[in-house]
Amino acid sequence: MNQFSKAAQHERCSFFGNVTLGSSVSLSELRELYHVVVLAYGAESDRALGIPGEYLSGIHSAREFVWWYNGHPDGKNLSPDLKSTDTAVILGQGNVALDVARILLQSTSVLATTDIASHALEALEQSSIRKVYLVGRRGPAQAACTAKELREILGIKDLYIHINEVDLHKSPEDEEVLKNNRIHRRVYELLSKAATSAPSHPSSNQHELHFVFFRKPDRFLDSGEGSGRVAGVHFEKTMLKAVGPGKQIAVGTGSYEDLDCGLVLKSIGYKSVSVDGLPFDHEKGVVPNIKGRVLAETSGDPTQLEKGLYVCGWLKRGPTGIIATNLYCAEETVASISEDVHQGEIASASTLPKPGRQGLLQLLDNRDVRAVPFSAWEKIDSEERRLGNVRSKPREKLTTYENLLKIATE
Ligand code: NAP
């Protein structure tokens, strides 16, 4: 946030909040207004599994769940049912999967001291979920999470952890992966340690976290009687198949197993969405680009560039990587812009004047879009901190657009 504020407060930066690309202003309008447009809007949708039963009630994407507990106005109404079941299955073993598992399993007295949205805290206080299964299609040597996040969940007080020790068996290919990849090695070591140091049974009422490996979801089970509610997941057991140096994929073995549960969170990755006029690779969910320069087509022809249009972050590379990864990614895009400016690839203010900020403000005003400046964002920030202070937490999120705009314009 501090980095963000420094950039937003810079005299040469104008901040327009509450403006939606595609409805408040179109991409082609922005490109008419500015010499350079950089798209950095990330990934706000989800990958789908494409298996039967995916839309039964009780199944949500992890993104929706994260939006819900983080107080995103579009996630407030998710209201996941945490009271009709004691078992949740999380599909995927990346850091997002660990985040949602941690929220389900952590004591609510600990969560109450964080900036979690109060509607989520109330629901979690009444939650009956005691057992969480984190299910991956590959093995512990391939788990997508990182050590810091894994340590955090393994460190939850009084949590029973279960890992099948046979799953920890390493093939020569696994040994190779672990030798060459420090992140996978540390994750594997933490999982092995957790497997061997756990007691053989949970004590009564103890929260449980089960790591399940080598299972891929085949279909979701309906609770029957036309209720449309999920009652479990039908998994196919998998084994690994080497498909190239250091790369092993999960393939089905033809043997199946059910896992009963009343809540499923799919944490198999985010997906970027496109806007009108933007070249988009729907298969990969990214904008085709070379070092951040947007290509006119998905064919990869570098001579066909969308002049003045750039991309960075998850929209450029796909939905992986932490903040540091995005920093390098942004530097690469900025270097491309600099190079293009110096080589005269982009029209300049003298060769082709463009309206810029004034033009955008005029367009938004004509459409009755209330653009929120950074000073108004700061008002929201201090109001959230003030509300949080009353409840002894770092902040209390404002979770409706109505309240956000009210504070912003006060
Ligand atoms: P991710 O790390 O790519 O993990 C996706 C998980 O879903 C993997 O376990 C993957 O298994 C599995 N998966 C994908 N397709 C599947 C399918 N069809 N069937 C079954 N399983 C499938 O993605 P993420 O957890 O959404 O995280 C996104 C990025 O944000 C990551 O780079 C993550 O590190 C980062 N992040 C960081 C933090 C943090 O630093 N605290 C917090 C949250 C997120 P395979 O490995 O077999 O493909």
Short mmCIF file of C-alpha atoms and ligand atoms in Angstrom, two decimals:
data_model
loop_
_atom_site.label_atom_id
_atom_site.label_comp_id
_atom_site.label_asym_id
_atom_site.label_seq_id
_atom_site.Cartn_x
_atom_site.Cartn_y
_atom_site.Cartn_z
CA MET A 1 0.00 0.00 0.00
CA ASN A 2 2.85 2.36 0.79
CA GLN A 3 4.40 1.80 -2.62
CA PHE A 4 1.01 2.29 -4.23
CA SER A 5 0.38 5.56 -2.37
CA LYS A 6 3.80 6.91 -3.36
CA ALA A 7 3.02 6.36 -7.05
CA ALA A 8 -0.56 7.61 -6.82
CA GLN A 9 0.48 10.82 -5.02
CA HIS A 10 3.17 11.65 -7.59
CA GLU A 11 2.48 15.01 -9.24
CA ARG A 12 2.52 13.40 -12.68
CA CYS A 13 0.04 10.69 -11.77
CA SER A 14 -3.74 11.08 -11.97
CA PHE A 15 -5.90 8.47 -10.28
CA PHE A 16 -9.44 7.77 -11.51
CA GLY A 17 -11.24 5.26 -9.30
CA ASN A 18 -14.75 3.93 -9.90
CA VAL A 19 -14.08 3.79 -13.66
CA THR A 20 -14.74 0.48 -15.42
CA LEU A 21 -12.94 -0.32 -18.63
CA GLY A 22 -15.51 -1.54 -21.13
CA SER A 23 -18.51 0.30 -19.64
CA SER A 24 -17.43 3.70 -18.24
CA VAL A 25 -14.92 4.04 -21.08
CA SER A 26 -14.04 1.75 -23.97
CA LEU A 27 -10.53 0.67 -24.89
CA SER A 28 -10.72 2.42 -28.26
CA GLU A 29 -11.76 5.66 -26.53
CA LEU A 30 -8.81 5.41 -24.13
CA ARG A 31 -6.45 4.86 -27.05
CA GLU A 32 -7.85 7.98 -28.74
CA LEU A 33 -7.26 9.96 -25.55
CA TYR A 34 -3.72 8.79 -24.69
CA HIS A 35 -0.56 7.98 -26.66
CA VAL A 36 0.16 4.96 -24.48
CA VAL A 37 -2.32 2.68 -22.72
CA VAL A 38 -1.07 -0.06 -20.36
CA LEU A 39 -3.55 -2.75 -19.34
CA ALA A 40 -2.76 -4.17 -15.90
CA TYR A 41 -6.16 -5.36 -14.73
CA GLY A 42 -5.16 -8.88 -13.74
CA ALA A 43 -7.48 -11.86 -13.68
CA GLU A 44 -10.95 -11.53 -12.21
CA SER A 45 -12.56 -14.73 -13.40
CA ASP A 46 -11.91 -18.43 -12.84
CA ARG A 47 -10.72 -21.47 -14.74
CA ALA A 48 -13.46 -24.08 -15.05
CA LEU A 49 -13.03 -27.82 -14.55
CA GLY A 50 -15.63 -28.71 -17.19
CA ILE A 51 -16.90 -31.79 -15.33
CA PRO A 52 -20.49 -32.85 -14.47
CA GLY A 53 -22.10 -31.20 -11.44
CA GLU A 54 -19.77 -28.20 -11.42
CA TYR A 55 -22.67 -25.78 -10.87
CA LEU A 56 -24.37 -27.56 -7.95
CA SER A 57 -24.96 -25.33 -4.95
CA GLY A 58 -22.28 -25.56 -2.30
CA ILE A 59 -19.53 -25.35 -4.96
CA HIS A 60 -17.74 -22.02 -5.29
CA SER A 61 -14.55 -20.82 -6.85
CA ALA A 62 -11.83 -19.91 -4.37
CA ARG A 63 -11.79 -16.44 -5.96
CA GLU A 64 -15.44 -15.88 -5.01
CA PHE A 65 -14.69 -17.09 -1.49
CA VAL A 66 -11.63 -14.81 -1.23
CA TRP A 67 -13.67 -11.84 -2.48
CA TRP A 68 -16.32 -12.70 0.14
CA TYR A 69 -14.00 -12.79 3.14
CA ASN A 70 -11.98 -9.81 1.90
CA GLY A 71 -15.08 -7.62 1.66
CA HIS A 72 -15.06 -7.08 -2.12
CA PRO A 73 -18.44 -5.44 -2.89
CA ASP A 74 -19.10 -8.00 -5.66
CA GLY A 75 -18.40 -10.90 -3.28
CA LYS A 76 -20.42 -9.77 -0.29
CA ASN A 77 -23.54 -11.73 -1.24
CA LEU A 78 -21.87 -15.09 -1.77
CA SER A 79 -22.99 -16.28 1.68
CA PRO A 80 -21.40 -19.75 1.51
CA ASP A 81 -23.29 -22.29 3.60
CA LEU A 82 -20.83 -23.20 6.37
CA LYS A 83 -23.45 -24.62 8.72
CA SER A 84 -24.87 -27.69 6.94
CA THR A 85 -21.70 -29.73 6.81
CA ASP A 86 -18.55 -30.48 8.78
CA THR A 87 -16.42 -31.22 5.70
CA ALA A 88 -15.01 -28.98 2.96
CA VAL A 89 -13.01 -30.10 -0.07
CA ILE A 90 -10.60 -27.66 -1.68
CA LEU A 91 -9.48 -28.57 -5.18
CA GLY A 92 -5.91 -27.48 -5.99
CA GLN A 93 -2.84 -27.08 -3.81
CA GLY A 94 -1.55 -23.61 -4.71
CA ASN A 95 -1.22 -20.65 -2.34
CA VAL A 96 -4.83 -19.58 -2.90
CA ALA A 97 -5.97 -23.05 -1.81
CA LEU A 98 -3.86 -22.68 1.36
CA ASP A 99 -5.31 -19.21 1.98
CA VAL A 100 -8.91 -20.44 1.87
CA ALA A 101 -8.10 -23.53 3.95
CA ARG A 102 -6.48 -21.30 6.57
CA ILE A 103 -9.58 -19.10 6.77
CA LEU A 104 -11.82 -22.16 7.27
CA LEU A 105 -9.57 -23.70 9.92
CA GLN A 106 -8.10 -20.78 11.86
CA SER A 107 -9.66 -19.89 15.20
CA THR A 108 -12.08 -16.97 14.79
CA SER A 109 -10.50 -15.17 17.75
CA VAL A 110 -7.31 -14.95 15.66
CA LEU A 111 -9.22 -13.95 12.50
CA ALA A 112 -11.00 -11.22 14.49
CA THR A 113 -7.68 -9.36 14.84
CA THR A 114 -7.19 -9.22 11.04
CA ASP A 115 -8.92 -7.04 8.43
CA ILE A 116 -11.33 -9.85 7.47
CA ALA A 117 -14.80 -8.55 6.50
CA SER A 118 -17.17 -8.65 9.46
CA HIS A 119 -19.92 -10.54 7.52
CA ALA A 120 -17.35 -13.32 6.90
CA LEU A 121 -16.18 -13.36 10.50
CA GLU A 122 -19.77 -13.74 11.73
CA ALA A 123 -20.40 -16.64 9.35
CA LEU A 124 -17.11 -18.31 10.33
CA GLU A 125 -17.97 -17.94 14.01
CA GLN A 126 -21.03 -20.10 13.34
CA SER A 127 -19.31 -22.47 10.95
CA SER A 128 -19.60 -26.21 11.58
CA ILE A 129 -16.70 -27.04 9.25
CA ARG A 130 -14.14 -29.09 11.10
CA LYS A 131 -12.44 -31.09 8.34
CA VAL A 132 -10.78 -29.64 5.27
CA TYR A 133 -9.37 -31.79 2.45
CA LEU A 134 -6.79 -30.12 0.18
CA VAL A 135 -6.75 -32.25 -2.93
CA GLY A 136 -4.06 -32.20 -5.64
CA ARG A 137 -3.88 -34.13 -8.89
CA ARG A 138 -0.12 -34.57 -8.56
CA GLY A 139 2.19 -35.44 -5.65
CA PRO A 140 3.93 -33.64 -2.78
CA ALA A 141 7.01 -33.02 -4.95
CA GLN A 142 4.83 -31.05 -7.39
CA ALA A 143 2.59 -29.11 -4.96
CA ALA A 144 2.08 -25.56 -6.30
CA CYS A 145 2.22 -23.75 -2.93
CA THR A 146 5.29 -22.09 -1.42
CA ALA A 147 7.01 -22.75 1.91
CA LYS A 148 6.10 -19.56 3.78
CA GLU A 149 2.38 -20.01 3.13
CA LEU A 150 2.55 -23.75 3.91
CA ARG A 151 4.36 -23.08 7.19
CA GLU A 152 1.66 -20.60 8.13
CA ILE A 153 -1.16 -23.15 7.82
CA LEU A 154 0.84 -25.99 9.37
CA GLY A 155 1.46 -23.66 12.31
CA ILE A 156 -2.24 -23.18 13.17
CA LYS A 157 -2.65 -23.99 16.85
CA ASP A 158 -4.21 -27.32 17.75
CA LEU A 159 -4.73 -28.44 14.14
CA TYR A 160 -4.61 -32.14 13.30
CA ILE A 161 -2.70 -32.68 10.03
CA HIS A 162 -3.00 -35.83 7.99
CA ILE A 163 -0.81 -36.88 5.04
CA ASN A 164 -0.63 -40.43 3.74
CA GLU A 165 2.98 -41.47 4.15
CA VAL A 166 2.89 -43.65 1.00
CA ASP A 167 2.24 -40.48 -1.03
CA LEU A 168 5.63 -39.18 0.06
CA HIS A 169 7.43 -41.93 -1.83
CA LYS A 170 9.79 -40.31 -4.37
CA SER A 171 10.39 -41.59 -7.89
CA PRO A 172 13.76 -40.88 -9.58
CA GLU A 173 11.97 -38.11 -11.57
CA ASP A 174 10.74 -36.58 -8.29
CA GLU A 175 14.28 -36.72 -6.88
CA GLU A 176 15.45 -34.78 -9.92
CA VAL A 177 12.71 -32.12 -9.48
CA LEU A 178 13.54 -31.72 -5.80
CA LYS A 179 17.26 -31.50 -6.46
CA ASN A 180 16.81 -28.71 -9.01
CA ASN A 181 14.00 -26.70 -7.46
CA ARG A 182 14.48 -25.13 -4.05
CA ILE A 183 10.82 -24.11 -3.65
CA HIS A 184 9.51 -27.63 -4.32
CA ARG A 185 12.23 -29.09 -2.08
CA ARG A 186 11.26 -26.89 0.89
CA VAL A 187 7.56 -27.66 0.42
CA TYR A 188 8.26 -31.38 0.19
CA GLU A 189 10.40 -31.26 3.36
CA LEU A 190 7.68 -29.42 5.29
CA LEU A 191 5.04 -31.94 4.17
CA SER A 192 7.25 -34.91 5.12
CA LYS A 193 7.94 -33.44 8.52
CA ALA A 194 4.22 -32.78 9.08
CA ALA A 195 3.37 -36.35 8.02
CA THR A 196 5.81 -37.98 10.39
CA SER A 197 5.26 -35.75 13.42
CA ALA A 198 1.43 -35.85 13.45
CA PRO A 199 -0.39 -37.99 16.02
CA SER A 200 -2.18 -40.99 14.49
CA HIS A 201 -5.71 -39.74 15.35
CA PRO A 202 -7.32 -36.38 15.92
CA SER A 203 -8.69 -35.64 19.36
CA SER A 204 -12.42 -35.07 19.57
CA ASN A 205 -13.59 -31.79 18.00
CA GLN A 206 -10.09 -30.95 16.81
CA HIS A 207 -9.97 -29.17 13.43
CA GLU A 208 -8.44 -31.40 10.75
CA LEU A 209 -6.47 -30.66 7.58
CA HIS A 210 -5.99 -33.57 5.18
CA PHE A 211 -3.55 -33.27 2.28
CA VAL A 212 -4.74 -35.65 -0.44
CA PHE A 213 -2.46 -36.30 -3.41
CA PHE A 214 -2.85 -38.09 -6.76
CA ARG A 215 -6.59 -37.47 -7.17
CA LYS A 216 -8.30 -35.57 -9.97
CA PRO A 217 -11.96 -34.55 -9.81
CA ASP A 218 -14.10 -36.57 -12.21
CA ARG A 219 -17.60 -35.34 -11.28
CA PHE A 220 -19.48 -33.82 -8.37
CA LEU A 221 -22.07 -35.85 -6.49
CA ASP A 222 -25.58 -34.50 -5.99
CA SER A 223 -27.18 -34.96 -2.59
CA GLY A 224 -30.26 -36.30 -4.45
CA GLU A 225 -33.93 -35.50 -3.96
CA GLY A 226 -33.56 -32.72 -6.52
CA SER A 227 -31.96 -30.39 -3.96
CA GLY A 228 -29.17 -29.47 -6.35
CA ARG A 229 -26.69 -29.48 -3.45
CA VAL A 230 -23.27 -31.01 -3.61
CA ALA A 231 -22.75 -34.08 -1.43
CA GLY A 232 -19.28 -35.13 -2.48
CA VAL A 233 -16.64 -35.39 -5.17
CA HIS A 234 -15.99 -38.46 -7.30
CA PHE A 235 -12.20 -38.58 -7.86
CA GLU A 236 -10.09 -40.57 -10.25
CA LYS A 237 -6.82 -41.77 -8.77
CA THR A 238 -3.83 -40.59 -10.78
CA MET A 239 -0.21 -41.40 -11.41
CA LEU A 240 2.53 -39.25 -12.85
CA LYS A 241 3.76 -39.47 -16.39
CA ALA A 242 7.01 -37.82 -17.51
CA VAL A 243 6.41 -35.58 -20.55
CA GLY A 244 9.72 -33.78 -20.81
CA PRO A 245 12.75 -32.85 -18.74
CA GLY A 246 11.58 -32.18 -15.18
CA LYS A 247 7.90 -32.20 -16.19
CA GLN A 248 5.42 -34.80 -15.02
CA ILE A 249 1.67 -34.63 -15.58
CA ALA A 250 -1.15 -36.45 -13.80
CA VAL A 251 -2.86 -39.21 -15.76
CA GLY A 252 -5.91 -41.17 -14.63
CA THR A 253 -5.48 -44.79 -13.49
CA GLY A 254 -9.10 -45.86 -14.09
CA SER A 255 -9.61 -46.38 -10.36
CA TYR A 256 -12.05 -44.11 -8.52
CA GLU A 257 -12.91 -42.97 -5.02
CA ASP A 258 -15.61 -40.72 -3.47
CA LEU A 259 -15.09 -38.09 -0.84
CA ASP A 260 -18.23 -36.89 0.98
CA CYS A 261 -18.48 -33.17 1.70
CA GLY A 262 -21.02 -30.33 1.78
CA LEU A 263 -18.76 -27.52 0.55
CA VAL A 264 -16.33 -27.44 -2.37
CA LEU A 265 -13.95 -24.60 -3.18
CA LYS A 266 -12.32 -24.85 -6.59
CA SER A 267 -8.86 -23.33 -6.39
CA ILE A 268 -7.49 -24.31 -9.79
CA GLY A 269 -6.43 -20.87 -10.98
CA TYR A 270 -7.79 -17.52 -12.03
CA LYS A 271 -8.58 -16.40 -15.55
CA SER A 272 -8.34 -12.95 -17.15
CA VAL A 273 -11.29 -11.51 -19.01
CA SER A 274 -11.18 -9.64 -22.30
CA VAL A 275 -12.65 -6.27 -23.26
CA ASP A 276 -13.96 -5.10 -26.64
CA GLY A 277 -11.21 -4.36 -29.14
CA LEU A 278 -8.47 -6.24 -27.27
CA PRO A 279 -6.63 -9.12 -28.96
CA PHE A 280 -7.08 -12.05 -26.55
CA ASP A 281 -5.93 -15.65 -26.42
CA HIS A 282 -9.03 -17.32 -24.97
CA GLU A 283 -7.27 -20.66 -24.63
CA LYS A 284 -4.50 -19.31 -22.39
CA GLY A 285 -6.54 -16.43 -20.96
CA VAL A 286 -3.84 -13.84 -21.76
CA VAL A 287 -3.25 -10.93 -24.14
CA PRO A 288 -0.76 -11.98 -26.85
CA ASN A 289 2.33 -9.83 -26.41
CA ILE A 290 6.05 -9.56 -26.84
CA LYS A 291 7.71 -8.12 -23.74
CA GLY A 292 4.47 -6.31 -22.95
CA ARG A 293 3.85 -4.99 -26.50
CA VAL A 294 0.36 -6.14 -27.51
CA LEU A 295 0.27 -8.17 -30.71
CA ALA A 296 -2.56 -7.49 -33.13
CA GLU A 297 -3.29 -11.20 -33.47
CA THR A 298 -2.83 -14.34 -31.45
CA SER A 299 -0.67 -15.85 -34.23
CA GLY A 300 2.46 -14.35 -32.59
CA ASP A 301 3.53 -12.35 -35.67
CA PRO A 302 5.83 -9.68 -34.13
CA THR A 303 5.42 -7.33 -37.09
CA GLN A 304 1.73 -6.90 -36.26
CA LEU A 305 1.74 -4.71 -33.15
CA GLU A 306 -1.09 -2.70 -31.62
CA LYS A 307 0.83 0.57 -31.48
CA GLY A 308 0.70 2.35 -28.13
CA LEU A 309 -1.00 -0.58 -26.38
CA TYR A 310 0.84 -2.53 -23.65
CA VAL A 311 0.07 -5.11 -21.02
CA CYS A 312 1.61 -6.27 -17.75
CA GLY A 313 0.97 -8.61 -14.80
CA TRP A 314 -1.35 -11.63 -14.88
CA LEU A 315 -3.08 -10.32 -18.03
CA LYS A 316 0.32 -10.55 -19.76
CA ARG A 317 1.72 -13.79 -18.33
CA GLY A 318 -1.20 -15.76 -16.91
CA PRO A 319 -2.28 -16.04 -13.27
CA THR A 320 0.93 -17.10 -11.54
CA GLY A 321 3.53 -15.31 -9.53
CA ILE A 322 3.78 -13.16 -6.45
CA ILE A 323 4.20 -9.37 -6.12
CA ALA A 324 7.94 -9.55 -6.86
CA THR A 325 7.24 -11.46 -10.10
CA ASN A 326 4.87 -8.69 -11.14
CA LEU A 327 7.51 -6.05 -10.37
CA TYR A 328 9.93 -7.58 -12.88
CA CYS A 329 7.09 -8.02 -15.32
CA ALA A 330 6.18 -4.31 -15.07
CA GLU A 331 9.81 -3.28 -15.52
CA GLU A 332 9.96 -5.26 -18.75
CA THR A 333 6.81 -3.57 -20.10
CA VAL A 334 8.07 -0.11 -19.09
CA ALA A 335 11.40 -0.81 -20.84
CA SER A 336 9.45 -1.67 -24.02
CA ILE A 337 7.52 1.59 -23.80
CA SER A 338 10.73 3.61 -23.29
CA GLU A 339 12.36 1.92 -26.23
CA ASP A 340 9.36 2.55 -28.48
CA VAL A 341 9.19 6.21 -27.45
CA HIS A 342 12.90 6.71 -28.18
CA GLN A 343 12.64 4.98 -31.52
CA GLY A 344 9.67 7.13 -32.55
CA GLU A 345 7.32 4.12 -32.71
CA ILE A 346 4.70 5.98 -30.71
CA ALA A 347 3.18 9.28 -31.81
CA SER A 348 4.23 12.14 -29.54
CA ALA A 349 2.39 15.21 -28.27
CA SER A 350 4.02 17.32 -31.02
CA THR A 351 3.31 14.98 -33.95
CA LEU A 352 -0.18 13.96 -32.84
CA PRO A 353 -1.66 15.88 -29.88
CA LYS A 354 -4.08 13.86 -27.74
CA PRO A 355 -6.53 15.16 -25.11
CA GLY A 356 -5.23 12.97 -22.23
CA ARG A 357 -6.51 13.65 -18.71
CA GLN A 358 -8.82 16.58 -19.57
CA GLY A 359 -10.43 14.57 -22.34
CA LEU A 360 -11.03 11.58 -20.09
CA LEU A 361 -12.56 13.74 -17.36
CA GLN A 362 -14.86 15.34 -19.93
CA LEU A 363 -15.94 11.96 -21.33
CA LEU A 364 -16.65 10.56 -17.85
CA ASP A 365 -18.55 13.70 -16.91
CA ASN A 366 -20.69 13.45 -20.08
CA ARG A 367 -21.58 9.90 -19.02
CA ASP A 368 -22.30 10.76 -15.39
CA VAL A 369 -19.49 8.48 -14.20
CA ARG A 370 -18.29 9.71 -10.79
CA ALA A 371 -14.52 9.31 -11.03
CA VAL A 372 -12.94 9.00 -7.58
CA PRO A 373 -9.59 10.83 -7.20
CA PHE A 374 -6.80 9.51 -4.98
CA SER A 375 -7.65 12.02 -2.22
CA ALA A 376 -11.09 10.32 -2.03
CA TRP A 377 -9.45 6.87 -1.91
CA GLU A 378 -7.50 8.20 1.09
CA LYS A 379 -10.79 9.16 2.77
CA ILE A 380 -12.05 5.59 2.31
CA ASP A 381 -8.76 4.29 3.68
CA SER A 382 -8.92 6.43 6.82
CA GLU A 383 -12.61 5.65 7.42
CA GLU A 384 -11.88 1.91 7.18
CA ARG A 385 -8.99 2.29 9.62
CA ARG A 386 -11.18 4.32 11.99
CA LEU A 387 -13.92 1.67 11.93
CA GLY A 388 -11.29 -1.03 12.46
CA ASN A 389 -9.83 0.82 15.42
CA VAL A 390 -13.22 0.70 17.16
CA ARG A 391 -13.17 -3.10 16.84
CA SER A 392 -9.44 -3.52 17.62
CA LYS A 393 -8.61 -4.66 14.10
CA PRO A 394 -6.40 -3.02 11.45
CA ARG A 395 -9.38 -2.00 9.33
CA GLU A 396 -13.05 -2.68 8.78
CA LYS A 397 -13.75 -2.87 5.05
CA LEU A 398 -16.61 -0.88 3.51
CA THR A 399 -18.34 -3.58 1.50
CA THR A 400 -20.91 -1.78 -0.64
CA TYR A 401 -20.33 0.57 -3.57
CA GLU A 402 -22.92 2.87 -2.01
CA ASN A 403 -20.96 3.28 1.24
CA LEU A 404 -17.63 3.54 -0.55
CA LEU A 405 -18.92 6.36 -2.77
CA LYS A 406 -20.62 8.08 0.16
CA ILE A 407 -17.35 8.28 2.12
CA ALA A 408 -15.38 9.19 -1.01
CA THR A 409 -17.57 12.21 -1.74
CA GLU A 410 -18.09 13.46 1.83
P1 NAP B 1 -1.52 -22.05 -8.76
O1 NAP B 1 -0.38 -21.79 -7.87
O2 NAP B 1 -1.28 -22.10 -10.22
O3 NAP B 1 -2.22 -23.42 -8.27
C1 NAP B 1 -3.25 -23.99 -8.99
C2 NAP B 1 -3.55 -25.37 -8.45
O4 NAP B 1 -4.67 -25.91 -9.16
C3 NAP B 1 -2.41 -26.39 -8.66
O5 NAP B 1 -2.38 -27.27 -7.56
C4 NAP B 1 -2.83 -27.10 -9.94
O6 NAP B 1 -2.31 -28.41 -10.07
C5 NAP B 1 -4.32 -27.19 -9.73
N1 NAP B 1 -5.09 -27.38 -10.95
C6 NAP B 1 -5.08 -26.60 -12.06
N2 NAP B 1 -5.93 -27.11 -12.98
C7 NAP B 1 -6.49 -28.22 -12.42
C8 NAP B 1 -7.44 -29.17 -12.87
N3 NAP B 1 -8.01 -29.09 -14.07
N4 NAP B 1 -7.76 -30.19 -12.04
C9 NAP B 1 -7.20 -30.30 -10.82
N5 NAP B 1 -6.29 -29.43 -10.34
C10 NAP B 1 -5.93 -28.39 -11.13
O7 NAP B 1 -2.66 -20.94 -8.61
P2 NAP B 1 -3.28 -20.16 -7.34
O8 NAP B 1 -3.23 -20.95 -6.10
O9 NAP B 1 -4.59 -19.67 -7.87
O10 NAP B 1 -2.31 -18.93 -7.15
C11 NAP B 1 -2.06 -18.00 -8.22
C12 NAP B 1 -0.73 -17.29 -7.99
O11 NAP B 1 -0.85 -16.37 -6.90
C13 NAP B 1 0.37 -18.27 -7.62
O12 NAP B 1 1.56 -17.93 -8.26
C14 NAP B 1 0.49 -18.09 -6.11
O13 NAP B 1 1.76 -18.39 -5.59
C15 NAP B 1 0.15 -16.60 -5.96
N6 NAP B 1 -0.35 -16.35 -4.60
C16 NAP B 1 0.56 -15.99 -3.67
C17 NAP B 1 0.15 -15.78 -2.36
C18 NAP B 1 1.17 -15.37 -1.36
O14 NAP B 1 2.29 -15.06 -1.74
N7 NAP B 1 0.82 -15.38 -0.09
C19 NAP B 1 -1.18 -15.97 -1.99
C20 NAP B 1 -2.09 -16.36 -2.96
C21 NAP B 1 -1.65 -16.55 -4.28
P3 NAP B 1 -1.05 -28.69 -11.04
O15 NAP B 1 0.15 -28.20 -10.29
O16 NAP B 1 -1.09 -30.16 -11.23
O17 NAP B 1 -1.31 -27.91 -12.30
#
